[in-house]
PDB file of N, CA and C in Angstrom:
ATOM      1  N   MET A   1       3.797  -2.077  26.647  1.00  0.00           N
ATOM      2  CA  MET A   1       4.303  -2.817  25.589  1.00  0.00           C
ATOM      3  C   MET A   1       3.207  -3.199  24.537  1.00  0.00           C
ATOM      4  N   ARG A   2       3.401  -2.949  23.330  1.00  0.00           N
ATOM      5  CA  ARG A   2       2.345  -3.211  22.398  1.00  0.00           C
ATOM      6  C   ARG A   2       2.604  -4.571  21.567  1.00  0.00           C
ATOM      7  N   THR A   3       1.698  -5.431  21.477  1.00  0.00           N
ATOM      8  CA  THR A   3       1.711  -6.534  20.784  1.00  0.00           C
ATOM      9  C   THR A   3       1.228  -6.440  19.324  1.00  0.00           C
ATOM     10  N   GLU A   4       1.931  -6.979  18.427  1.00  0.00           N
ATOM     11  CA  GLU A   4       1.481  -6.747  17.024  1.00  0.00           C
ATOM     12  C   GLU A   4       0.604  -7.944  16.700  1.00  0.00           C
ATOM     13  N   HIS A   5      -0.558  -7.711  16.077  1.00  0.00           N
ATOM     14  CA  HIS A   5      -1.497  -8.691  15.652  1.00  0.00           C
ATOM     15  C   HIS A   5      -1.578  -8.611  14.097  1.00  0.00           C
ATOM     16  N   PRO A   6      -1.943  -9.774  13.625  1.00  0.00           N
ATOM     17  CA  PRO A   6      -2.205  -9.800  12.113  1.00  0.00           C
ATOM     18  C   PRO A   6      -3.337  -8.792  11.661  1.00  0.00           C
ATOM     19  N   LEU A   7      -3.370  -8.463  10.469  1.00  0.00           N
ATOM     20  CA  LEU A   7      -4.376  -7.455   9.931  1.00  0.00           C
ATOM     21  C   LEU A   7      -5.769  -8.222   9.635  1.00  0.00           C
ATOM     22  N   THR A   8      -5.654  -9.605   9.552  1.00  0.00           N
ATOM     23  CA  THR A   8      -6.872 -10.410   9.253  1.00  0.00           C
ATOM     24  C   THR A   8      -6.976 -11.528  10.297  1.00  0.00           C
ATOM     25  N   VAL A   9      -8.208 -12.042  10.294  1.00  0.00           N
ATOM     26  CA  VAL A   9      -8.507 -13.194  11.253  1.00  0.00           C
ATOM     27  C   VAL A   9      -9.254 -14.212  10.486  1.00  0.00           C
ATOM     28  N   THR A  10      -9.271 -15.363  11.008  1.00  0.00           N
ATOM     29  CA  THR A  10     -10.126 -16.428  10.276  1.00  0.00           C
ATOM     30  C   THR A  10     -11.616 -16.169  10.516  1.00  0.00           C
ATOM     31  N   VAL A  11     -12.389 -17.003   9.766  1.00  0.00           N
ATOM     32  CA  VAL A  11     -13.803 -16.765   9.859  1.00  0.00           C
ATOM     33  C   VAL A  11     -14.220 -17.208  11.256  1.00  0.00           C
ATOM     34  N   GLU A  12     -13.653 -18.247  11.762  1.00  0.00           N
ATOM     35  CA  GLU A  12     -13.915 -18.599  13.151  1.00  0.00           C
ATOM     36  C   GLU A  12     -13.639 -17.551  14.191  1.00  0.00           C
ATOM     37  N   GLN A  13     -12.505 -16.886  14.057  1.00  0.00           N
ATOM     38  CA  GLN A  13     -12.178 -15.741  14.943  1.00  0.00           C
ATOM     39  C   GLN A  13     -13.215 -14.589  14.784  1.00  0.00           C
ATOM     40  N   ALA A  14     -13.580 -14.289  13.604  1.00  0.00           N
ATOM     41  CA  ALA A  14     -14.538 -13.306  13.254  1.00  0.00           C
ATOM     42  C   ALA A  14     -15.906 -13.715  13.940  1.00  0.00           C
ATOM     43  N   ALA A  15     -16.265 -14.851  13.928  1.00  0.00           N
ATOM     44  CA  ALA A  15     -17.524 -15.363  14.557  1.00  0.00           C
ATOM     45  C   ALA A  15     -17.446 -15.072  16.028  1.00  0.00           C
ATOM     46  N   ALA A  16     -16.360 -15.404  16.602  1.00  0.00           N
ATOM     47  CA  ALA A  16     -16.215 -15.121  18.145  1.00  0.00           C
ATOM     48  C   ALA A  16     -16.355 -13.628  18.400  1.00  0.00           C
ATOM     49  N   ALA A  17     -15.744 -12.810  17.623  1.00  0.00           N
ATOM     50  CA  ALA A  17     -15.861 -11.388  17.803  1.00  0.00           C
ATOM     51  C   ALA A  17     -17.272 -10.850  17.586  1.00  0.00           C
ATOM     52  N   LEU A  18     -17.978 -11.418  16.663  1.00  0.00           N
ATOM     53  CA  LEU A  18     -19.279 -11.029  16.367  1.00  0.00           C
ATOM     54  C   LEU A  18     -20.356 -11.684  17.281  1.00  0.00           C
ATOM     55  N   GLY A  19     -19.925 -12.709  18.042  1.00  0.00           N
ATOM     56  CA  GLY A  19     -20.785 -13.405  18.952  1.00  0.00           C
ATOM     57  C   GLY A  19     -21.830 -14.379  18.183  1.00  0.00           C
ATOM     58  N   VAL A  20     -21.348 -14.932  17.031  1.00  0.00           N
ATOM     59  CA  VAL A  20     -22.239 -15.808  16.299  1.00  0.00           C
ATOM     60  C   VAL A  20     -21.498 -17.124  16.181  1.00  0.00           C
ATOM     61  N   GLY A  21     -22.157 -18.111  15.737  1.00  0.00           N
ATOM     62  CA  GLY A  21     -21.506 -19.445  15.582  1.00  0.00           C
ATOM     63  C   GLY A  21     -20.653 -19.577  14.243  1.00  0.00           C
ATOM     64  N   ARG A  22     -19.887 -20.540  14.140  1.00  0.00           N
ATOM     65  CA  ARG A  22     -19.010 -20.750  12.857  1.00  0.00           C
ATOM     66  C   ARG A  22     -19.890 -20.809  11.660  1.00  0.00           C
ATOM     67  N   SER A  23     -20.987 -21.672  11.666  1.00  0.00           N
ATOM     68  CA  SER A  23     -21.751 -21.846  10.549  1.00  0.00           C
ATOM     69  C   SER A  23     -22.421 -20.462  10.136  1.00  0.00           C
ATOM     70  N   THR A  24     -22.902 -19.718  11.032  1.00  0.00           N
ATOM     71  CA  THR A  24     -23.481 -18.498  10.762  1.00  0.00           C
ATOM     72  C   THR A  24     -22.574 -17.465  10.190  1.00  0.00           C
ATOM     73  N   ALA A  25     -21.248 -17.426  10.630  1.00  0.00           N
ATOM     74  CA  ALA A  25     -20.265 -16.654  10.055  1.00  0.00           C
ATOM     75  C   ALA A  25     -20.046 -17.016   8.618  1.00  0.00           C
ATOM     76  N   TYR A  26     -19.849 -18.326   8.323  1.00  0.00           N
ATOM     77  CA  TYR A  26     -19.739 -18.777   6.886  1.00  0.00           C
ATOM     78  C   TYR A  26     -20.868 -18.329   6.015  1.00  0.00           C
ATOM     79  N   GLU A  27     -22.098 -18.465   6.573  1.00  0.00           N
ATOM     80  CA  GLU A  27     -23.301 -18.072   5.818  1.00  0.00           C
ATOM     81  C   GLU A  27     -23.214 -16.532   5.399  1.00  0.00           C
ATOM     82  N   LEU A  28     -22.745 -15.710   6.511  1.00  0.00           N
ATOM     83  CA  LEU A  28     -22.611 -14.306   6.241  1.00  0.00           C
ATOM     84  C   LEU A  28     -21.511 -13.977   5.159  1.00  0.00           C
ATOM     85  N   VAL A  29     -20.433 -14.817   5.128  1.00  0.00           N
ATOM     86  CA  VAL A  29     -19.433 -14.707   4.112  1.00  0.00           C
ATOM     87  C   VAL A  29     -20.013 -15.001   2.821  1.00  0.00           C
ATOM     88  N   HIS A  30     -20.691 -16.083   2.605  1.00  0.00           N
ATOM     89  CA  HIS A  30     -21.192 -16.535   1.449  1.00  0.00           C
ATOM     90  C   HIS A  30     -22.309 -15.587   0.904  1.00  0.00           C
ATOM     91  N   SER A  31     -23.046 -14.890   1.740  1.00  0.00           N
ATOM     92  CA  SER A  31     -24.034 -14.055   1.311  1.00  0.00           C
ATOM     93  C   SER A  31     -23.556 -12.595   1.042  1.00  0.00           C
ATOM     94  N   GLY A  32     -22.269 -12.335   1.434  1.00  0.00           N
ATOM     95  CA  GLY A  32     -21.701 -11.053   1.221  1.00  0.00           C
ATOM     96  C   GLY A  32     -21.840 -10.023   2.314  1.00  0.00           C
ATOM     97  N   GLU A  33     -22.545 -10.515   3.361  1.00  0.00           N
ATOM     98  CA  GLU A  33     -22.876  -9.644   4.487  1.00  0.00           C
ATOM     99  C   GLU A  33     -21.602  -9.403   5.407  1.00  0.00           C
ATOM    100  N   LEU A  34     -20.730 -10.297   5.388  1.00  0.00           N
ATOM    101  CA  LEU A  34     -19.449 -10.196   6.036  1.00  0.00           C
ATOM    102  C   LEU A  34     -18.281 -10.214   5.087  1.00  0.00           C
ATOM    103  N   LYS A  35     -17.681  -9.003   5.035  1.00  0.00           N
ATOM    104  CA  LYS A  35     -16.652  -8.794   4.097  1.00  0.00           C
ATOM    105  C   LYS A  35     -15.419  -9.612   4.319  1.00  0.00           C
ATOM    106  N   CYS A  36     -14.853 -10.183   3.328  1.00  0.00           N
ATOM    107  CA  CYS A  36     -13.749 -11.121   3.509  1.00  0.00           C
ATOM    108  C   CYS A  36     -12.769 -11.016   2.262  1.00  0.00           C
ATOM    109  N   ILE A  37     -11.618 -11.617   2.465  1.00  0.00           N
ATOM    110  CA  ILE A  37     -10.631 -11.657   1.416  1.00  0.00           C
ATOM    111  C   ILE A  37     -10.415 -13.140   1.204  1.00  0.00           C
ATOM    112  N   ARG A  38     -10.514 -13.619  -0.130  1.00  0.00           N
ATOM    113  CA  ARG A  38     -10.252 -14.885  -0.424  1.00  0.00           C
ATOM    114  C   ARG A  38      -8.796 -15.046  -0.968  1.00  0.00           C
ATOM    115  N   LEU A  39      -8.001 -15.796  -0.252  1.00  0.00           N
ATOM    116  CA  LEU A  39      -6.631 -16.108  -0.671  1.00  0.00           C
ATOM    117  C   LEU A  39      -6.468 -17.586  -1.007  1.00  0.00           C
ATOM    118  N   ARG A  40      -6.721 -17.858  -2.310  1.00  0.00           N
ATOM    119  CA  ARG A  40      -6.899 -19.244  -2.865  1.00  0.00           C
ATOM    120  C   ARG A  40      -8.052 -19.940  -2.196  1.00  0.00           C
ATOM    121  N   ARG A  41      -7.721 -20.987  -1.406  1.00  0.00           N
ATOM    122  CA  ARG A  41      -8.878 -21.641  -0.573  1.00  0.00           C
ATOM    123  C   ARG A  41      -9.133 -21.148   0.762  1.00  0.00           C
ATOM    124  N   ARG A  42      -8.308 -20.116   1.210  1.00  0.00           N
ATOM    125  CA  ARG A  42      -8.466 -19.537   2.526  1.00  0.00           C
ATOM    126  C   ARG A  42      -9.281 -18.364   2.462  1.00  0.00           C
ATOM    127  N   ILE A  43     -10.124 -18.130   3.493  1.00  0.00           N
ATOM    128  CA  ILE A  43     -10.975 -17.034   3.649  1.00  0.00           C
ATOM    129  C   ILE A  43     -10.497 -16.287   4.951  1.00  0.00           C
ATOM    130  N   VAL A  44     -10.264 -15.055   4.832  1.00  0.00           N
ATOM    131  CA  VAL A  44      -9.864 -14.237   6.011  1.00  0.00           C
ATOM    132  C   VAL A  44     -10.728 -12.935   6.130  1.00  0.00           C
ATOM    133  N   VAL A  45     -11.006 -12.330   7.346  1.00  0.00           N
ATOM    134  CA  VAL A  45     -11.751 -11.223   7.417  1.00  0.00           C
ATOM    135  C   VAL A  45     -10.862 -10.117   8.000  1.00  0.00           C
ATOM    136  N   PRO A  46     -10.803  -8.954   7.449  1.00  0.00           N
ATOM    137  CA  PRO A  46      -9.985  -7.733   7.892  1.00  0.00           C
ATOM    138  C   PRO A  46     -10.432  -7.331   9.309  1.00  0.00           C
ATOM    139  N   VAL A  47      -9.494  -7.226  10.261  1.00  0.00           N
ATOM    140  CA  VAL A  47      -9.759  -6.818  11.641  1.00  0.00           C
ATOM    141  C   VAL A  47     -10.404  -5.395  11.532  1.00  0.00           C
ATOM    142  N   ALA A  48      -9.849  -4.618  10.604  1.00  0.00           N
ATOM    143  CA  ALA A  48     -10.305  -3.135  10.530  1.00  0.00           C
ATOM    144  C   ALA A  48     -11.845  -3.102  10.151  1.00  0.00           C
ATOM    145  N   TYR A  49     -12.194  -3.991   9.390  1.00  0.00           N
ATOM    146  CA  TYR A  49     -13.734  -4.055   9.028  1.00  0.00           C
ATOM    147  C   TYR A  49     -14.508  -4.495  10.167  1.00  0.00           C
ATOM    148  N   LEU A  50     -14.037  -5.513  10.882  1.00  0.00           N
ATOM    149  CA  LEU A  50     -14.776  -5.920  12.175  1.00  0.00           C
ATOM    150  C   LEU A  50     -14.944  -4.801  13.145  1.00  0.00           C
ATOM    151  N   ALA A  51     -13.769  -4.107  13.430  1.00  0.00           N
ATOM    152  CA  ALA A  51     -13.732  -3.035  14.346  1.00  0.00           C
ATOM    153  C   ALA A  51     -14.695  -1.899  13.965  1.00  0.00           C
ATOM    154  N   GLU A  52     -14.604  -1.497  12.562  1.00  0.00           N
ATOM    155  CA  GLU A  52     -15.471  -0.481  12.087  1.00  0.00           C
ATOM    156  C   GLU A  52     -16.969  -0.890  12.243  1.00  0.00           C
ATOM    157  N   THR A  53     -17.310  -2.149  11.840  1.00  0.00           N
ATOM    158  CA  THR A  53     -18.654  -2.672  11.840  1.00  0.00           C
ATOM    159  C   THR A  53     -19.260  -2.620  13.347  1.00  0.00           C
ATOM    160  N   LEU A  54     -18.366  -2.979  14.230  1.00  0.00           N
ATOM    161  CA  LEU A  54     -18.779  -3.055  15.679  1.00  0.00           C
ATOM    162  C   LEU A  54     -18.746  -1.782  16.370  1.00  0.00           C
ATOM    163  N   GLY A  55     -18.055  -0.805  15.725  1.00  0.00           N
ATOM    164  CA  GLY A  55     -17.886   0.521  16.348  1.00  0.00           C
ATOM    165  C   GLY A  55     -16.926   0.511  17.605  1.00  0.00           C
ATOM    166  N   VAL A  56     -15.849  -0.285  17.423  1.00  0.00           N
ATOM    167  CA  VAL A  56     -14.932  -0.383  18.572  1.00  0.00           C
ATOM    168  C   VAL A  56     -13.451  -0.270  17.986  1.00  0.00           C
ATOM    169  N   ALA A  57     -12.556  -0.200  18.931  1.00  0.00           N
ATOM    170  CA  ALA A  57     -11.146  -0.118  18.483  1.00  0.00           C
ATOM    171  C   ALA A  57     -10.637  -1.575  18.132  1.00  0.00           C
ATOM    172  N   ARG A  58      -9.688  -1.698  17.327  1.00  0.00           N
ATOM    173  CA  ARG A  58      -9.126  -2.978  16.899  1.00  0.00           C
ATOM    174  C   ARG A  58      -8.694  -3.773  18.070  1.00  0.00           C
ATOM    175  N   GLU A  59      -8.155  -3.033  19.055  1.00  0.00           N
ATOM    176  CA  GLU A  59      -7.734  -3.798  20.257  1.00  0.00           C
ATOM    177  C   GLU A  59      -8.811  -4.544  21.063  1.00  0.00           C
ATOM    178  N   ALA A  60     -10.082  -3.951  20.892  1.00  0.00           N
ATOM    179  CA  ALA A  60     -11.216  -4.639  21.497  1.00  0.00           C
ATOM    180  C   ALA A  60     -11.583  -5.952  20.717  1.00  0.00           C
ATOM    181  N   VAL A  61     -11.432  -5.848  19.527  1.00  0.00           N
ATOM    182  CA  VAL A  61     -11.652  -7.111  18.717  1.00  0.00           C
ATOM    183  C   VAL A  61     -10.698  -8.153  19.089  1.00  0.00           C
ATOM    184  N   TRP A  62      -9.366  -7.817  19.172  1.00  0.00           N
ATOM    185  CA  TRP A  62      -8.376  -8.684  19.542  1.00  0.00           C
ATOM    186  C   TRP A  62      -8.593  -9.315  21.032  1.00  0.00           C
ATOM    187  N   ALA A  63      -9.116  -8.482  21.940  1.00  0.00           N
ATOM    188  CA  ALA A  63      -9.323  -8.828  23.323  1.00  0.00           C
ATOM    189  C   ALA A  63     -10.476  -9.878  23.303  1.00  0.00           C
ATOM    190  N   VAL A  64     -11.506  -9.710  22.496  1.00  0.00           N
ATOM    191  CA  VAL A  64     -12.551 -10.823  22.442  1.00  0.00           C
ATOM    192  C   VAL A  64     -12.119 -12.060  21.797  1.00  0.00           C
ATOM    193  N   ILE A  65     -11.259 -11.913  20.708  1.00  0.00           N
ATOM    194  CA  ILE A  65     -10.671 -13.111  20.061  1.00  0.00           C
ATOM    195  C   ILE A  65      -9.817 -13.863  21.026  1.00  0.00           C
ATOM    196  N   GLY A  66      -8.927 -13.112  21.750  1.00  0.00           N
ATOM    197  CA  GLY A  66      -8.037 -13.775  22.723  1.00  0.00           C
ATOM    198  C   GLY A  66      -8.776 -14.553  23.813  1.00  0.00           C
ATOM    199  N   THR A  67      -9.856 -13.839  24.348  1.00  0.00           N
ATOM    200  CA  THR A  67     -10.621 -14.576  25.345  1.00  0.00           C
ATOM    201  C   THR A  67     -11.244 -15.810  24.884  1.00  0.00           C
ATOM    202  N   SER A  68     -11.905 -15.767  23.668  1.00  0.00           N
ATOM    203  CA  SER A  68     -12.568 -16.958  23.202  1.00  0.00           C
ATOM    204  C   SER A  68     -11.565 -18.032  22.887  1.00  0.00           C
ATOM    205  N   GLN A  69     -10.373 -17.688  22.382  1.00  0.00           N
ATOM    206  CA  GLN A  69      -9.284 -18.706  22.085  1.00  0.00           C
ATOM    207  C   GLN A  69      -8.767 -19.315  23.307  1.00  0.00           C
ATOM    208  N   ALA A  70      -8.713 -18.563  24.434  1.00  0.00           N
ATOM    209  CA  ALA A  70      -8.293 -19.147  25.633  1.00  0.00           C
ATOM    210  C   ALA A  70      -9.212 -20.180  26.234  1.00  0.00           C
ATOM    211  N   ARG A  71     -10.539 -19.862  26.022  1.00  0.00           N
ATOM    212  CA  ARG A  71     -11.534 -20.925  26.377  1.00  0.00           C
ATOM    213  C   ARG A  71     -11.384 -22.145  25.585  1.00  0.00           C
ATOM    214  N   VAL A  72     -11.191 -22.123  24.298  1.00  0.00           N
ATOM    215  CA  VAL A  72     -10.979 -23.247  23.473  1.00  0.00           C
ATOM    216  C   VAL A  72      -9.777 -24.017  23.888  1.00  0.00           C
ATOM    217  N   ASP A  73      -8.658 -23.286  24.281  1.00  0.00           N
ATOM    218  CA  ASP A  73      -7.397 -23.933  24.559  1.00  0.00           C
ATOM    219  C   ASP A  73      -7.673 -24.751  25.916  1.00  0.00           C
ATOM    220  N   ARG A  74      -8.504 -24.184  26.868  1.00  0.00           N
ATOM    221  CA  ARG A  74      -8.585 -24.819  28.007  1.00  0.00           C
ATOM    222  C   ARG A  74      -9.482 -26.059  27.968  1.00  0.00           C
ATOM    223  N   SER A  75     -10.428 -26.221  26.997  1.00  0.00           N
ATOM    224  CA  SER A  75     -11.354 -27.180  26.878  1.00  0.00           C
ATOM    225  C   SER A  75     -10.678 -28.409  26.189  1.00  0.00           C
ATOM    226  N   ASN A  76      -9.571 -28.215  25.513  1.00  0.00           N
ATOM    227  CA  ASN A  76      -8.892 -29.358  24.847  1.00  0.00           C
ATOM    228  C   ASN A  76      -7.939 -29.974  25.738  1.00  0.00           C
TER     229      ASN A  76
END
């Protein structure tokens, strides 16, 4: 069974996929090194860009994001 995921992730989720901290990810966005889409005040990162940059399938990006999100949920 295939689960549908959004085409974009938050900067925090992108940071988890890249293995960097939140502030580093925002610095990368502001410098233009991390491609993003600005939707009014919201900044999102295309999953396709992350997958291509990392040289992995999109499912691998979602697997990392899901794992890091589970850790955050357990700590709260």
